[in-house]
Short mmCIF file of C-alpha atoms in Angstrom, two decimals:
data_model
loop_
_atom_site.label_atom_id
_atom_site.label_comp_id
_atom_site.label_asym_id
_atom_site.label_seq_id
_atom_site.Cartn_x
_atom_site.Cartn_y
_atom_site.Cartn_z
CA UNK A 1 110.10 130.65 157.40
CA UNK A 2 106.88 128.49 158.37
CA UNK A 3 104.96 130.07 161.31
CA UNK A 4 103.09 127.03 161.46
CA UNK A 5 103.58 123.20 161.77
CA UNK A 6 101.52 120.52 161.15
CA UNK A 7 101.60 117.24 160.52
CA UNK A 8 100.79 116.11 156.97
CA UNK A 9 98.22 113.57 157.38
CA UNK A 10 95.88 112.01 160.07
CA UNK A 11 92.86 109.22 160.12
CA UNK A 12 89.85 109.64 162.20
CA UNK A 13 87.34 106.97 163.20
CA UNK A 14 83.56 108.06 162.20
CA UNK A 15 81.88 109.47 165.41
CA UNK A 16 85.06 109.74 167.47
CA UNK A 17 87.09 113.26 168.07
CA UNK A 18 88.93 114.18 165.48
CA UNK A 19 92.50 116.51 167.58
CA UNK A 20 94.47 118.23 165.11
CA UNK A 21 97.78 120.00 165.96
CA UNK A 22 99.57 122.91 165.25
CA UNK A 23 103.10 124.37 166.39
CA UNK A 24 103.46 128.01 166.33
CA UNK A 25 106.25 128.53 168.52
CA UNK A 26 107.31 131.93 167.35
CA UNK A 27 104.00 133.67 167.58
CA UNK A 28 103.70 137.03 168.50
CA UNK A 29 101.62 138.67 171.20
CA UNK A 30 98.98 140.07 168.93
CA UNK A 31 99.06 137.19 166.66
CA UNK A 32 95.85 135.44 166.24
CA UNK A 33 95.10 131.78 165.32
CA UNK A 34 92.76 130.58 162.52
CA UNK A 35 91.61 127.24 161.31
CA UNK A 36 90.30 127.08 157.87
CA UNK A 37 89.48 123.69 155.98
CA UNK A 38 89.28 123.01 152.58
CA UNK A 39 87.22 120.15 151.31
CA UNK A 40 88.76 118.85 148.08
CA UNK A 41 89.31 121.78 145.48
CA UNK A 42 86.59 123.89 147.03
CA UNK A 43 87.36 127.26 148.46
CA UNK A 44 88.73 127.23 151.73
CA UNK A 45 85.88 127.62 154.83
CA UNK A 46 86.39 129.17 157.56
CA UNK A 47 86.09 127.38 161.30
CA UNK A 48 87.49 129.04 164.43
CA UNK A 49 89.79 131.48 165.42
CA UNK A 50 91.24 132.65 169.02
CA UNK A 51 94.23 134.61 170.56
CA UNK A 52 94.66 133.73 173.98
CA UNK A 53 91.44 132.15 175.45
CA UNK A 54 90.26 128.74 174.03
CA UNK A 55 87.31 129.17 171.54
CA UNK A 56 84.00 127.55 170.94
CA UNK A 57 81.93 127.19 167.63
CA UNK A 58 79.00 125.35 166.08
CA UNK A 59 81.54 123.71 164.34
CA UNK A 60 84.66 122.96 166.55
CA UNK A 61 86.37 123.82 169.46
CA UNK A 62 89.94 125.87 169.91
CA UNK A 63 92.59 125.36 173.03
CA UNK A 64 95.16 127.11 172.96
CA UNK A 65 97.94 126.55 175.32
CA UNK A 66 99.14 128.80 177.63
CA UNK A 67 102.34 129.88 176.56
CA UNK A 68 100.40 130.48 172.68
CA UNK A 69 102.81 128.28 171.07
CA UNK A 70 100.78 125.76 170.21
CA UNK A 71 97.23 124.75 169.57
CA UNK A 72 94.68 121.87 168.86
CA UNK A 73 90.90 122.07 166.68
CA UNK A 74 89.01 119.49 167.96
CA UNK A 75 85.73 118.49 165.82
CA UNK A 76 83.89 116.74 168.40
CA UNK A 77 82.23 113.87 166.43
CA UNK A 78 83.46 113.50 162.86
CA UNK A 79 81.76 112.43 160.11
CA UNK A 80 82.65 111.36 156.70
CA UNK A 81 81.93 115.15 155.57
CA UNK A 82 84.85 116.28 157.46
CA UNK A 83 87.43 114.62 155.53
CA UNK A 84 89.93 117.46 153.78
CA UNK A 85 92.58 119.80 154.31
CA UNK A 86 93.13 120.95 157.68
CA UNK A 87 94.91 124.89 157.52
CA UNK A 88 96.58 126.55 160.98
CA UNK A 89 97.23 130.47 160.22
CA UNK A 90 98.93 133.14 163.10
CA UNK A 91 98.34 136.26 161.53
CA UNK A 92 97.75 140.32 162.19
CA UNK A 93 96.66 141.63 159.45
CA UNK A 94 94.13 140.37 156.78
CA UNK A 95 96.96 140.49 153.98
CA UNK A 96 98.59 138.25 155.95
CA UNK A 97 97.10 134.63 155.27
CA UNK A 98 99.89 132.17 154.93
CA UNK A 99 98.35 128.62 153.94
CA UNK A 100 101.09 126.37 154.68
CA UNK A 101 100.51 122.62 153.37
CA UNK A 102 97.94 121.75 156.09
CA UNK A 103 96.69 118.72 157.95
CA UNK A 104 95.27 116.05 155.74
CA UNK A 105 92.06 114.56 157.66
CA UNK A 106 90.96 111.46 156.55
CA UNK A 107 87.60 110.31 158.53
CA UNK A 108 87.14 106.69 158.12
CA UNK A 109 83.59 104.39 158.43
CA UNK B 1 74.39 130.61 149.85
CA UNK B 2 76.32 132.56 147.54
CA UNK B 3 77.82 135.18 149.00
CA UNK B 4 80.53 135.59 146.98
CA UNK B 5 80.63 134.14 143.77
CA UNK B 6 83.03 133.92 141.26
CA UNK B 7 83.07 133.96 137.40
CA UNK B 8 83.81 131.39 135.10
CA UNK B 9 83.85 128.78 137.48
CA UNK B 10 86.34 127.47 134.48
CA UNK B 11 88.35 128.71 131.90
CA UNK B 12 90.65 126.87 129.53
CA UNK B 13 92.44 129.77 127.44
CA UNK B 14 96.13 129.69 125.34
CA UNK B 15 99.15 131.37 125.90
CA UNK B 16 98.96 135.03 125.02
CA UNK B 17 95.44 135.74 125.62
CA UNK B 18 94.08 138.49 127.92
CA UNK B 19 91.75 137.10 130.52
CA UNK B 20 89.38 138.17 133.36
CA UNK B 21 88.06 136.68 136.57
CA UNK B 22 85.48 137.69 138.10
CA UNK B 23 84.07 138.10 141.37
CA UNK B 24 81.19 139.62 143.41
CA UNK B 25 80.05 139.70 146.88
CA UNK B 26 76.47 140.12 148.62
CA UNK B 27 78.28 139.89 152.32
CA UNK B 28 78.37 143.59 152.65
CA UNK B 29 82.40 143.31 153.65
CA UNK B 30 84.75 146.09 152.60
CA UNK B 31 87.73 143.80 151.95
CA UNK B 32 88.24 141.93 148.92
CA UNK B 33 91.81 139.28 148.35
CA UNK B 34 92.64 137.44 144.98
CA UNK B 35 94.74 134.07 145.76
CA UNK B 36 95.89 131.31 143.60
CA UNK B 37 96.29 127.58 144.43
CA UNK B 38 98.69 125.57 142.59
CA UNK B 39 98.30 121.19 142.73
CA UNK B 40 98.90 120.20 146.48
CA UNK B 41 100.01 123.60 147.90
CA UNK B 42 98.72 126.08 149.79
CA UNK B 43 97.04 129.34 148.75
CA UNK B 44 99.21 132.64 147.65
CA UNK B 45 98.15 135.77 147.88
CA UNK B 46 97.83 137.90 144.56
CA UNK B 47 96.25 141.08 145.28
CA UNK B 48 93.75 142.74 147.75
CA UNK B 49 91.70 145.61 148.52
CA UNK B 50 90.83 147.10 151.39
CA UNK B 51 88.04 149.51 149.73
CA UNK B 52 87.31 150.67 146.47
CA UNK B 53 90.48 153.44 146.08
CA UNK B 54 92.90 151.16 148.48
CA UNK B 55 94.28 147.92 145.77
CA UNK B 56 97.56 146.60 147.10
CA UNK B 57 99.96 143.95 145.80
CA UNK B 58 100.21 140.37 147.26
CA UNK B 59 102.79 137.91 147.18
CA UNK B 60 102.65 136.95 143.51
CA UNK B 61 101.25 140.12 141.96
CA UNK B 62 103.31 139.96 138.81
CA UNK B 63 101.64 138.94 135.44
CA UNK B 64 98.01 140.04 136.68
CA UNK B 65 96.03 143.32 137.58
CA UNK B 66 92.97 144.27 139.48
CA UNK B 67 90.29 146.45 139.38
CA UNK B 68 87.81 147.32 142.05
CA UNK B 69 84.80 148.64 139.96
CA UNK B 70 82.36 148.81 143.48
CA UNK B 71 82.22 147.26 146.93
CA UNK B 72 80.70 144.47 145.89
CA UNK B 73 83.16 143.52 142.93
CA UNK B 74 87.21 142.77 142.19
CA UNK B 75 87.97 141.75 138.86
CA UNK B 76 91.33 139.58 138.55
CA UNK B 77 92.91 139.74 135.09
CA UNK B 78 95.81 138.05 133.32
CA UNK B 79 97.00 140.46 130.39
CA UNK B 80 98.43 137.74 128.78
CA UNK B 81 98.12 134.20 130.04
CA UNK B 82 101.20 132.22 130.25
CA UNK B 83 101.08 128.23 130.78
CA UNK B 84 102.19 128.64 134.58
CA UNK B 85 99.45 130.86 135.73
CA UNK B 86 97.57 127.63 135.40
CA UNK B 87 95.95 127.49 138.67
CA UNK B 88 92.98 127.45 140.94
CA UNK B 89 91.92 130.78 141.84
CA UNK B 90 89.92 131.57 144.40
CA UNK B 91 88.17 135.55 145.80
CA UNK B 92 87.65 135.84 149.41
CA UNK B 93 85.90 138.95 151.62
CA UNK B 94 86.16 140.20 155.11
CA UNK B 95 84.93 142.88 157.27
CA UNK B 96 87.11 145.86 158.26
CA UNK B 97 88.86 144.69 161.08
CA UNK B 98 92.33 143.22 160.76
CA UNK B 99 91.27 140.03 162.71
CA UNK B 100 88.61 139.85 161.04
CA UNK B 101 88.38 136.17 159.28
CA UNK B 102 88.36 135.78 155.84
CA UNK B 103 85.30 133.37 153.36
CA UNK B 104 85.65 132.61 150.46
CA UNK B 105 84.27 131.78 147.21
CA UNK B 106 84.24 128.62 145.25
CA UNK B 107 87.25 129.10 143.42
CA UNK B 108 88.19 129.44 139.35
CA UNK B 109 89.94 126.81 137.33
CA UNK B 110 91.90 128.18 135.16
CA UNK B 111 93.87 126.21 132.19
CA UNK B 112 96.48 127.99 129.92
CA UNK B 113 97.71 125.98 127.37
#
């Protein structure tokens, strides 16, 4: 079973916030969050991750609700470089790394 | 930067042939993970190590083999390459810790016809 949902595509408008979402209703207490993007067939880079306490980064920002069960990257002003694939991961351990199908971001001029 | 690179950035081989990917790190991390990316899905894991005498099996381990020659390297290899293990394939590193996150390199097209 998916640990994570997300929806399959979004647009952004150059400059504006780009919010993605991600479900994760059945995560466990010592489950973490990550965000990884992957820009067209490149290898997958690495943005934020968090357990309980919303996260920070020279690249995005993390909330994650209360209850853990969901969460939302926010790249604060998206450019054209931003545009890809968009992965939420829960995990524990390291050999754990489920990419699901991801968010497709599409920034737009 | 390169921290971890892989090698050949492409390969187009036939069915039957033995064949090796490489990959090195300069990151310093103790953990090394093979994955493969098939057209529009998500990434599977193959193998991974968590130091040079630990090599566990992934997801998808069968058809390939790894070997761990030094901290710094994981070799992925295909003893004999069948059309479906045409794929992206991409190395990634991390530190110890579990939570640790995981980077990775730029990936290996691979073609079996």
């Amino acid at each position: 079973d998916a640990k994570t949902t997300q929806p399959p595509s979004m647009d952004c408008a150059e400059g504006r916030a780009a919010n993605l979402p991600c479900n994760h209703s059945t995560i466990s207490g010592n489950e973490y969050v990550y965000w990884y993007r992957q820009i067209h067939s490149q290898g997958p880079q690495y943005i934020i991750h968090g357990l309980k306490n919303n996260e920070t980064n020279e690249m995005a920002s993390l909330i994650i609700t209360e209850d853990r069960k969901s969460s939302t990257l926010i790249l604060p002003h998206a450019t054209l470089r931003d545009t890809a694939v968009y992965y939420c991961i829960v995990r524990v351990n390291n050999n754990d790394m489920r990419f699901g199908a991801g968010t497709r971001l599409t920034v737009k001029p | 930067d390169a921290d971890v690179t892989q090698t050949p950035r492409n390969r187009i081989t036939k069915t039957g042939k033995r064949i090796m990917l490489e990959c090195s790190q300069t990151k310093g991390h103790d953990r090394m993970y093979w994955y493969r990316q098939d057209p529009g899905l998500g990434l599977q894991l193959i193998y991974y190590s968590f130091d040079v005498k630990d090599i566990n099996k992934g997801e998808i381990s069968d058809g390939y083999s790894v070997s761990r020659q030094a901290q710094a390297k994981f070799s992925l290899s295909l003893e004999s390459a069948i059309p479906n293990q045409t794929a992206l394939y991409f190395c990634a590193t991390s530190e110890r810790r579990d939570r640790d996150a995981q980077f990775f390199g730029p990936g290996t097209r691979l073609t079996v016809l």
